[in-house]
């Protein structure tokens, strides 16, 4: 029994490393250490953890390893829903499989609904149910908003003062200037030293 278990585990590790080269390296990498449920162990309930899991016994309930790989051995029987990053099935599974990356179906028997991003099915595998392939989630990058360009301050333009239109009386005075009074005429004449000012007022 122990020899068969060791052979199954060695086959899983070797084939997993070989397939990793053909599948652009699985997200969880090659499995070197993992928890094991032996062939003589029967678990009924929820199984969860934060490490890789190898099942060689029987499990009924649910299996939850969202960030790691779950491997179903050849002699194992699982009646549970499986949630894992990667799933390798070599035995019998009755339940839904939700795989975050790669589902590797080898010489196995699966009955249930499958949701995964990638799937590989070997010859001789039996599958009854539905398969849904989901696209990888694209990383959304927030585009920084463009900085607001400061606008030039708007200055209020004051309208130019309206030109004053001279009145009719002012216009008449400009056309016909009046002669100064005799007193003003004498003072101007003294200022200009006797120069004739008659011409300026004619």
JSON list of C-alpha atoms in Angstrom, two decimals:
[
{"chain": "A", "resi": 1, "resn": "UNK", "atom": "CA", "xyz": [0.00, 0.00, 0.00]},
{"chain": "A", "resi": 2, "resn": "UNK", "atom": "CA", "xyz": [2.74, 2.43, 0.94]},
{"chain": "A", "resi": 3, "resn": "UNK", "atom": "CA", "xyz": [4.67, 1.53, -2.19]},
{"chain": "A", "resi": 4, "resn": "UNK", "atom": "CA", "xyz": [1.65, 2.24, -4.41]},
{"chain": "A", "resi": 5, "resn": "UNK", "atom": "CA", "xyz": [1.08, 5.55, -2.65]},
{"chain": "A", "resi": 6, "resn": "UNK", "atom": "CA", "xyz": [4.70, 6.56, -3.12]},
{"chain": "A", "resi": 7, "resn": "UNK", "atom": "CA", "xyz": [4.57, 5.64, -6.82]},
{"chain": "A", "resi": 8, "resn": "UNK", "atom": "CA", "xyz": [1.39, 7.67, -7.35]},
{"chain": "A", "resi": 9, "resn": "UNK", "atom": "CA", "xyz": [2.89, 10.70, -5.65]},
{"chain": "A", "resi": 10, "resn": "UNK", "atom": "CA", "xyz": [6.12, 10.40, -7.63]},
{"chain": "A", "resi": 11, "resn": "UNK", "atom": "CA", "xyz": [4.14, 10.13, -10.87]},
{"chain": "A", "resi": 12, "resn": "UNK", "atom": "CA", "xyz": [2.13, 13.21, -9.96]},
{"chain": "A", "resi": 13, "resn": "UNK", "atom": "CA", "xyz": [5.25, 15.24, -9.26]},
{"chain": "A", "resi": 14, "resn": "UNK", "atom": "CA", "xyz": [7.09, 14.14, -12.38]},
{"chain": "A", "resi": 15, "resn": "UNK", "atom": "CA", "xyz": [4.14, 14.63, -14.72]},
{"chain": "A", "resi": 16, "resn": "UNK", "atom": "CA", "xyz": [3.29, 17.94, -13.10]},
{"chain": "A", "resi": 17, "resn": "UNK", "atom": "CA", "xyz": [6.80, 19.23, -13.77]},
{"chain": "A", "resi": 18, "resn": "UNK", "atom": "CA", "xyz": [6.67, 17.97, -17.37]},
{"chain": "A", "resi": 19, "resn": "UNK", "atom": "CA", "xyz": [3.30, 19.57, -18.05]},
{"chain": "A", "resi": 20, "resn": "UNK", "atom": "CA", "xyz": [4.44, 22.82, -16.50]},
{"chain": "A", "resi": 21, "resn": "UNK", "atom": "CA", "xyz": [6.92, 23.31, -19.33]},
{"chain": "A", "resi": 22, "resn": "UNK", "atom": "CA", "xyz": [4.16, 22.84, -21.90]},
{"chain": "A", "resi": 23, "resn": "UNK", "atom": "CA", "xyz": [1.71, 25.09, -20.10]},
{"chain": "A", "resi": 24, "resn": "UNK", "atom": "CA", "xyz": [3.93, 28.11, -19.49]},
{"chain": "A", "resi": 25, "resn": "UNK", "atom": "CA", "xyz": [4.54, 27.15, -15.85]},
{"chain": "A", "resi": 26, "resn": "UNK", "atom": "CA", "xyz": [1.44, 26.83, -13.62]},
{"chain": "A", "resi": 27, "resn": "UNK", "atom": "CA", "xyz": [0.78, 29.71, -11.29]},
{"chain": "A", "resi": 28, "resn": "UNK", "atom": "CA", "xyz": [1.52, 27.68, -8.14]},
{"chain": "A", "resi": 29, "resn": "UNK", "atom": "CA", "xyz": [4.75, 26.17, -9.52]},
{"chain": "A", "resi": 30, "resn": "UNK", "atom": "CA", "xyz": [6.04, 22.65, -9.04]},
{"chain": "A", "resi": 31, "resn": "UNK", "atom": "CA", "xyz": [4.69, 20.85, -5.97]},
{"chain": "A", "resi": 32, "resn": "UNK", "atom": "CA", "xyz": [7.45, 19.69, -3.62]},
{"chain": "A", "resi": 33, "resn": "UNK", "atom": "CA", "xyz": [5.59, 19.64, -0.28]},
{"chain": "A", "resi": 34, "resn": "UNK", "atom": "CA", "xyz": [1.92, 18.97, 0.34]},
{"chain": "A", "resi": 35, "resn": "UNK", "atom": "CA", "xyz": [-0.52, 17.59, 2.85]},
{"chain": "A", "resi": 36, "resn": "UNK", "atom": "CA", "xyz": [-1.76, 14.05, 2.25]},
{"chain": "A", "resi": 37, "resn": "UNK", "atom": "CA", "xyz": [-5.02, 12.26, 2.97]},
{"chain": "A", "resi": 38, "resn": "UNK", "atom": "CA", "xyz": [-4.07, 8.58, 2.99]},
{"chain": "A", "resi": 39, "resn": "UNK", "atom": "CA", "xyz": [-5.93, 5.72, 1.34]},
{"chain": "A", "resi": 40, "resn": "UNK", "atom": "CA", "xyz": [-7.35, 4.45, 4.64]},
{"chain": "A", "resi": 41, "resn": "UNK", "atom": "CA", "xyz": [-8.71, 7.86, 5.69]},
{"chain": "A", "resi": 42, "resn": "UNK", "atom": "CA", "xyz": [-12.34, 8.87, 5.22]},
{"chain": "A", "resi": 43, "resn": "UNK", "atom": "CA", "xyz": [-13.31, 12.53, 5.80]},
{"chain": "A", "resi": 44, "resn": "UNK", "atom": "CA", "xyz": [-16.87, 13.80, 5.86]},
{"chain": "A", "resi": 45, "resn": "UNK", "atom": "CA", "xyz": [-17.16, 17.57, 6.10]},
{"chain": "A", "resi": 46, "resn": "UNK", "atom": "CA", "xyz": [-15.29, 20.65, 4.97]},
{"chain": "A", "resi": 47, "resn": "UNK", "atom": "CA", "xyz": [-11.59, 20.44, 4.17]},
{"chain": "A", "resi": 48, "resn": "UNK", "atom": "CA", "xyz": [-9.63, 23.69, 3.78]},
{"chain": "A", "resi": 49, "resn": "UNK", "atom": "CA", "xyz": [-6.06, 24.84, 4.09]},
{"chain": "A", "resi": 50, "resn": "UNK", "atom": "CA", "xyz": [-3.20, 27.00, 2.86]},
{"chain": "A", "resi": 51, "resn": "UNK", "atom": "CA", "xyz": [-0.95, 24.36, 1.30]},
{"chain": "A", "resi": 52, "resn": "UNK", "atom": "CA", "xyz": [-1.07, 21.85, -1.53]},
{"chain": "A", "resi": 53, "resn": "UNK", "atom": "CA", "xyz": [-3.22, 18.78, -0.92]},
{"chain": "A", "resi": 54, "resn": "UNK", "atom": "CA", "xyz": [-2.92, 15.19, -2.18]},
{"chain": "A", "resi": 55, "resn": "UNK", "atom": "CA", "xyz": [-6.00, 13.01, -1.68]},
{"chain": "A", "resi": 56, "resn": "UNK", "atom": "CA", "xyz": [-5.63, 9.25, -1.84]},
{"chain": "A", "resi": 57, "resn": "UNK", "atom": "CA", "xyz": [-8.60, 8.38, 0.38]},
{"chain": "A", "resi": 58, "resn": "UNK", "atom": "CA", "xyz": [-12.28, 9.37, 0.46]},
{"chain": "A", "resi": 59, "resn": "UNK", "atom": "CA", "xyz": [-13.73, 12.83, 1.07]},
{"chain": "A", "resi": 60, "resn": "UNK", "atom": "CA", "xyz": [-17.38, 13.89, 1.24]},
{"chain": "A", "resi": 61, "resn": "UNK", "atom": "CA", "xyz": [-18.36, 17.53, 1.71]},
{"chain": "A", "resi": 62, "resn": "UNK", "atom": "CA", "xyz": [-16.33, 20.42, 0.30]},
{"chain": "A", "resi": 63, "resn": "UNK", "atom": "CA", "xyz": [-12.65, 21.10, -0.44]},
{"chain": "A", "resi": 64, "resn": "UNK", "atom": "CA", "xyz": [-11.46, 24.71, -0.32]},
{"chain": "A", "resi": 65, "resn": "UNK", "atom": "CA", "xyz": [-7.85, 25.54, -1.28]},
{"chain": "A", "resi": 66, "resn": "UNK", "atom": "CA", "xyz": [-8.22, 28.74, -3.36]},
{"chain": "A", "resi": 67, "resn": "UNK", "atom": "CA", "xyz": [-4.48, 29.51, -3.65]},
{"chain": "A", "resi": 68, "resn": "UNK", "atom": "CA", "xyz": [-3.03, 26.02, -3.99]},
{"chain": "A", "resi": 69, "resn": "UNK", "atom": "CA", "xyz": [-3.20, 22.77, -5.94]},
{"chain": "A", "resi": 70, "resn": "UNK", "atom": "CA", "xyz": [-5.46, 19.84, -5.12]},
{"chain": "A", "resi": 71, "resn": "UNK", "atom": "CA", "xyz": [-4.55, 16.43, -6.54]},
{"chain": "A", "resi": 72, "resn": "UNK", "atom": "CA", "xyz": [-7.01, 13.55, -6.60]},
{"chain": "A", "resi": 73, "resn": "UNK", "atom": "CA", "xyz": [-5.12, 10.24, -6.58]},
{"chain": "A", "resi": 74, "resn": "UNK", "atom": "CA", "xyz": [-5.94, 7.22, -8.74]},
{"chain": "A", "resi": 75, "resn": "UNK", "atom": "CA", "xyz": [-7.50, 5.17, -5.95]},
{"chain": "A", "resi": 76, "resn": "UNK", "atom": "CA", "xyz": [-9.40, 8.05, -4.33]},
{"chain": "A", "resi": 77, "resn": "UNK", "atom": "CA", "xyz": [-13.10, 8.86, -4.44]},
{"chain": "A", "resi": 78, "resn": "UNK", "atom": "CA", "xyz": [-14.24, 12.43, -3.80]},
{"chain": "A", "resi": 79, "resn": "UNK", "atom": "CA", "xyz": [-17.88, 13.42, -3.44]},
{"chain": "A", "resi": 80, "resn": "UNK", "atom": "CA", "xyz": [-17.43, 17.11, -2.84]},
{"chain": "A", "resi": 81, "resn": "UNK", "atom": "CA", "xyz": [-17.26, 20.51, -4.50]},
{"chain": "A", "resi": 82, "resn": "UNK", "atom": "CA", "xyz": [-13.65, 21.53, -5.09]},
{"chain": "A", "resi": 83, "resn": "UNK", "atom": "CA", "xyz": [-12.41, 25.13, -5.03]},
{"chain": "A", "resi": 84, "resn": "UNK", "atom": "CA", "xyz": [-8.70, 25.41, -5.81]},
{"chain": "A", "resi": 85, "resn": "UNK", "atom": "CA", "xyz": [-6.13, 27.31, -7.83]},
{"chain": "A", "resi": 86, "resn": "UNK", "atom": "CA", "xyz": [-5.19, 24.18, -9.77]},
{"chain": "A", "resi": 87, "resn": "UNK", "atom": "CA", "xyz": [-6.79, 20.74, -9.78]},
{"chain": "A", "resi": 88, "resn": "UNK", "atom": "CA", "xyz": [-5.29, 17.46, -11.00]},
{"chain": "A", "resi": 89, "resn": "UNK", "atom": "CA", "xyz": [-7.78, 14.59, -11.22]},
{"chain": "A", "resi": 90, "resn": "UNK", "atom": "CA", "xyz": [-6.62, 10.99, -11.59]},
{"chain": "A", "resi": 91, "resn": "UNK", "atom": "CA", "xyz": [-9.42, 9.33, -9.60]},
{"chain": "A", "resi": 92, "resn": "UNK", "atom": "CA", "xyz": [-13.19, 9.74, -9.24]},
{"chain": "A", "resi": 93, "resn": "UNK", "atom": "CA", "xyz": [-14.90, 13.06, -8.52]},
{"chain": "A", "resi": 94, "resn": "UNK", "atom": "CA", "xyz": [-18.62, 13.61, -8.05]},
{"chain": "A", "resi": 95, "resn": "UNK", "atom": "CA", "xyz": [-19.21, 17.31, -7.58]},
{"chain": "A", "resi": 96, "resn": "UNK", "atom": "CA", "xyz": [-18.53, 20.71, -9.05]},
{"chain": "A", "resi": 97, "resn": "UNK", "atom": "CA", "xyz": [-14.97, 21.88, -9.67]},
{"chain": "A", "resi": 98, "resn": "UNK", "atom": "CA", "xyz": [-14.12, 25.59, -9.54]},
{"chain": "A", "resi": 99, "resn": "UNK", "atom": "CA", "xyz": [-10.55, 26.04, -10.69]},
{"chain": "A", "resi": 100, "resn": "UNK", "atom": "CA", "xyz": [-8.78, 29.41, -10.69]},
{"chain": "A", "resi": 101, "resn": "UNK", "atom": "CA", "xyz": [-6.19, 28.45, -13.32]},
{"chain": "A", "resi": 102, "resn": "UNK", "atom": "CA", "xyz": [-5.56, 24.96, -14.75]},
{"chain": "A", "resi": 103, "resn": "UNK", "atom": "CA", "xyz": [-7.68, 21.82, -14.54]},
{"chain": "A", "resi": 104, "resn": "UNK", "atom": "CA", "xyz": [-5.72, 18.71, -15.53]},
{"chain": "A", "resi": 105, "resn": "UNK", "atom": "CA", "xyz": [-8.00, 15.72, -16.18]},
{"chain": "A", "resi": 106, "resn": "UNK", "atom": "CA", "xyz": [-6.10, 12.48, -16.66]},
{"chain": "A", "resi": 107, "resn": "UNK", "atom": "CA", "xyz": [-7.40, 8.88, -16.67]},
{"chain": "A", "resi": 108, "resn": "UNK", "atom": "CA", "xyz": [-10.27, 9.75, -14.36]},
{"chain": "A", "resi": 109, "resn": "UNK", "atom": "CA", "xyz": [-14.03, 9.87, -13.89]},
{"chain": "A", "resi": 110, "resn": "UNK", "atom": "CA", "xyz": [-15.70, 13.25, -13.29]},
{"chain": "A", "resi": 111, "resn": "UNK", "atom": "CA", "xyz": [-19.39, 14.00, -12.88]},
{"chain": "A", "resi": 112, "resn": "UNK", "atom": "CA", "xyz": [-20.41, 17.59, -12.27]},
{"chain": "A", "resi": 113, "resn": "UNK", "atom": "CA", "xyz": [-20.04, 21.15, -13.46]},
{"chain": "A", "resi": 114, "resn": "UNK", "atom": "CA", "xyz": [-16.59, 22.58, -14.20]},
{"chain": "A", "resi": 115, "resn": "UNK", "atom": "CA", "xyz": [-15.59, 26.24, -14.16]},
{"chain": "A", "resi": 116, "resn": "UNK", "atom": "CA", "xyz": [-11.97, 26.98, -15.03]},
{"chain": "A", "resi": 117, "resn": "UNK", "atom": "CA", "xyz": [-9.67, 29.22, -17.06]},
{"chain": "A", "resi": 118, "resn": "UNK", "atom": "CA", "xyz": [-7.70, 26.41, -18.69]},
{"chain": "A", "resi": 119, "resn": "UNK", "atom": "CA", "xyz": [-8.39, 22.70, -19.06]},
{"chain": "A", "resi": 120, "resn": "UNK", "atom": "CA", "xyz": [-6.44, 19.69, -20.30]},
{"chain": "A", "resi": 121, "resn": "UNK", "atom": "CA", "xyz": [-8.12, 16.34, -20.87]},
{"chain": "A", "resi": 122, "resn": "UNK", "atom": "CA", "xyz": [-6.16, 13.16, -21.55]},
{"chain": "A", "resi": 123, "resn": "UNK", "atom": "CA", "xyz": [-7.37, 10.22, -23.61]},
{"chain": "A", "resi": 124, "resn": "UNK", "atom": "CA", "xyz": [-9.48, 7.78, -21.62]},
{"chain": "A", "resi": 125, "resn": "UNK", "atom": "CA", "xyz": [-10.95, 10.39, -19.27]},
{"chain": "A", "resi": 126, "resn": "UNK", "atom": "CA", "xyz": [-14.68, 10.27, -18.60]},
{"chain": "A", "resi": 127, "resn": "UNK", "atom": "CA", "xyz": [-16.49, 13.57, -18.13]},
{"chain": "A", "resi": 128, "resn": "UNK", "atom": "CA", "xyz": [-20.21, 14.04, -17.56]},
{"chain": "A", "resi": 129, "resn": "UNK", "atom": "CA", "xyz": [-21.47, 17.55, -16.99]},
{"chain": "A", "resi": 130, "resn": "UNK", "atom": "CA", "xyz": [-20.75, 21.04, -18.28]},
{"chain": "A", "resi": 131, "resn": "UNK", "atom": "CA", "xyz": [-17.47, 22.90, -18.80]},
{"chain": "A", "resi": 132, "resn": "UNK", "atom": "CA", "xyz": [-17.27, 26.69, -18.60]},
{"chain": "A", "resi": 133, "resn": "UNK", "atom": "CA", "xyz": [-14.06, 28.43, -19.62]},
{"chain": "A", "resi": 134, "resn": "UNK", "atom": "CA", "xyz": [-13.55, 31.83, -18.06]},
{"chain": "A", "resi": 135, "resn": "UNK", "atom": "CA", "xyz": [-11.22, 34.50, -19.35]},
{"chain": "A", "resi": 136, "resn": "UNK", "atom": "CA", "xyz": [-8.37, 35.70, -17.21]},
{"chain": "A", "resi": 137, "resn": "UNK", "atom": "CA", "xyz": [-9.18, 38.86, -15.33]},
{"chain": "A", "resi": 138, "resn": "UNK", "atom": "CA", "xyz": [-7.33, 41.81, -16.76]},
{"chain": "A", "resi": 139, "resn": "UNK", "atom": "CA", "xyz": [-5.64, 44.10, -14.30]},
{"chain": "A", "resi": 140, "resn": "UNK", "atom": "CA", "xyz": [-7.35, 47.41, -14.39]},
{"chain": "A", "resi": 141, "resn": "UNK", "atom": "CA", "xyz": [-5.05, 50.34, -14.03]},
{"chain": "A", "resi": 142, "resn": "UNK", "atom": "CA", "xyz": [-6.44, 53.60, -12.93]},
{"chain": "A", "resi": 143, "resn": "UNK", "atom": "CA", "xyz": [-5.52, 56.30, -15.36]},
{"chain": "A", "resi": 144, "resn": "UNK", "atom": "CA", "xyz": [-4.49, 59.40, -13.46]},
{"chain": "A", "resi": 145, "resn": "UNK", "atom": "CA", "xyz": [-6.67, 62.31, -14.27]},
{"chain": "A", "resi": 146, "resn": "UNK", "atom": "CA", "xyz": [-4.96, 65.08, -16.18]},
{"chain": "A", "resi": 147, "resn": "UNK", "atom": "CA", "xyz": [-4.13, 68.05, -14.02]},
{"chain": "A", "resi": 148, "resn": "UNK", "atom": "CA", "xyz": [-6.39, 70.96, -14.62]},
{"chain": "A", "resi": 149, "resn": "UNK", "atom": "CA", "xyz": [-4.61, 73.67, -16.60]},
{"chain": "A", "resi": 150, "resn": "UNK", "atom": "CA", "xyz": [-4.98, 76.98, -14.80]},
{"chain": "A", "resi": 151, "resn": "UNK", "atom": "CA", "xyz": [-6.80, 79.47, -16.91]},
{"chain": "A", "resi": 152, "resn": "UNK", "atom": "CA", "xyz": [-5.73, 83.06, -17.21]},
{"chain": "A", "resi": 153, "resn": "UNK", "atom": "CA", "xyz": [-7.72, 85.44, -15.05]},
{"chain": "A", "resi": 154, "resn": "UNK", "atom": "CA", "xyz": [-10.23, 87.37, -16.96]},
{"chain": "A", "resi": 155, "resn": "UNK", "atom": "CA", "xyz": [-9.89, 91.11, -16.59]},
{"chain": "A", "resi": 156, "resn": "UNK", "atom": "CA", "xyz": [-12.90, 93.33, -16.96]},
{"chain": "A", "resi": 157, "resn": "UNK", "atom": "CA", "xyz": [-12.36, 95.77, -19.78]},
{"chain": "A", "resi": 158, "resn": "UNK", "atom": "CA", "xyz": [-13.85, 99.10, -18.98]},
{"chain": "A", "resi": 159, "resn": "UNK", "atom": "CA", "xyz": [-15.44, 100.81, -21.94]},
{"chain": "A", "resi": 160, "resn": "UNK", "atom": "CA", "xyz": [-13.75, 103.98, -23.17]},
{"chain": "A", "resi": 161, "resn": "UNK", "atom": "CA", "xyz": [-15.49, 107.16, -22.10]},
{"chain": "A", "resi": 162, "resn": "UNK", "atom": "CA", "xyz": [-17.85, 108.45, -24.71]},
{"chain": "A", "resi": 163, "resn": "UNK", "atom": "CA", "xyz": [-16.69, 111.51, -26.58]},
{"chain": "A", "resi": 164, "resn": "UNK", "atom": "CA", "xyz": [-18.49, 114.60, -25.42]},
{"chain": "A", "resi": 165, "resn": "UNK", "atom": "CA", "xyz": [-20.34, 116.39, -28.14]},
{"chain": "A", "resi": 166, "resn": "UNK", "atom": "CA", "xyz": [-20.12, 120.17, -27.79]},
{"chain": "A", "resi": 167, "resn": "UNK", "atom": "CA", "xyz": [-23.36, 121.97, -27.47]},
{"chain": "A", "resi": 168, "resn": "UNK", "atom": "CA", "xyz": [-24.68, 124.31, -30.15]},
{"chain": "A", "resi": 169, "resn": "UNK", "atom": "CA", "xyz": [-23.68, 127.40, -28.12]},
{"chain": "A", "resi": 170, "resn": "UNK", "atom": "CA", "xyz": [-20.12, 126.17, -27.60]},
{"chain": "A", "resi": 171, "resn": "UNK", "atom": "CA", "xyz": [-19.78, 125.35, -31.29]},
{"chain": "A", "resi": 172, "resn": "UNK", "atom": "CA", "xyz": [-20.95, 128.86, -32.23]},
{"chain": "A", "resi": 173, "resn": "UNK", "atom": "CA", "xyz": [-18.36, 130.42, -29.91]},
{"chain": "A", "resi": 174, "resn": "UNK", "atom": "CA", "xyz": [-15.60, 128.29, -31.46]},
{"chain": "A", "resi": 175, "resn": "UNK", "atom": "CA", "xyz": [-16.62, 129.42, -34.94]},
{"chain": "A", "resi": 176, "resn": "UNK", "atom": "CA", "xyz": [-17.03, 133.11, -34.04]},
{"chain": "A", "resi": 177, "resn": "UNK", "atom": "CA", "xyz": [-14.66, 134.00, -31.20]},
{"chain": "A", "resi": 178, "resn": "UNK", "atom": "CA", "xyz": [-15.48, 137.32, -29.51]},
{"chain": "A", "resi": 179, "resn": "UNK", "atom": "CA", "xyz": [-12.97, 140.11, -29.23]},
{"chain": "A", "resi": 180, "resn": "UNK", "atom": "CA", "xyz": [-11.57, 140.75, -25.77]},
{"chain": "A", "resi": 181, "resn": "UNK", "atom": "CA", "xyz": [-12.63, 143.73, -23.76]},
{"chain": "A", "resi": 182, "resn": "UNK", "atom": "CA", "xyz": [-10.57, 146.99, -24.04]},
{"chain": "A", "resi": 183, "resn": "UNK", "atom": "CA", "xyz": [-8.99, 146.41, -20.63]},
{"chain": "A", "resi": 184, "resn": "UNK", "atom": "CA", "xyz": [-7.90, 142.90, -21.55]},
{"chain": "A", "resi": 185, "resn": "UNK", "atom": "CA", "xyz": [-6.66, 144.17, -24.90]},
{"chain": "A", "resi": 186, "resn": "UNK", "atom": "CA", "xyz": [-4.45, 146.77, -23.22]},
{"chain": "A", "resi": 187, "resn": "UNK", "atom": "CA", "xyz": [-2.94, 144.26, -20.81]},
{"chain": "A", "resi": 188, "resn": "UNK", "atom": "CA", "xyz": [-2.11, 141.90, -23.65]},
{"chain": "A", "resi": 189, "resn": "UNK", "atom": "CA", "xyz": [-0.59, 144.70, -25.63]},
{"chain": "A", "resi": 190, "resn": "UNK", "atom": "CA", "xyz": [1.72, 145.64, -22.77]},
{"chain": "A", "resi": 191, "resn": "UNK", "atom": "CA", "xyz": [2.75, 142.00, -22.37]},
{"chain": "A", "resi": 192, "resn": "UNK", "atom": "CA", "xyz": [3.72, 141.69, -26.00]},
{"chain": "A", "resi": 193, "resn": "UNK", "atom": "CA", "xyz": [5.64, 145.00, -25.95]},
{"chain": "A", "resi": 194, "resn": "UNK", "atom": "CA", "xyz": [3.57, 146.87, -28.35]},
{"chain": "A", "resi": 195, "resn": "UNK", "atom": "CA", "xyz": [3.26, 144.12, -30.91]},
{"chain": "A", "resi": 196, "resn": "UNK", "atom": "CA", "xyz": [0.16, 144.40, -32.98]},
{"chain": "A", "resi": 197, "resn": "UNK", "atom": "CA", "xyz": [-2.60, 142.08, -31.80]},
{"chain": "A", "resi": 198, "resn": "UNK", "atom": "CA", "xyz": [-5.25, 143.47, -34.11]},
{"chain": "A", "resi": 199, "resn": "UNK", "atom": "CA", "xyz": [-4.68, 140.79, -36.65]},
{"chain": "A", "resi": 200, "resn": "UNK", "atom": "CA", "xyz": [-5.38, 138.04, -34.15]},
{"chain": "A", "resi": 201, "resn": "UNK", "atom": "CA", "xyz": [-8.85, 139.38, -33.49]},
{"chain": "A", "resi": 202, "resn": "UNK", "atom": "CA", "xyz": [-9.84, 140.54, -36.93]}
]
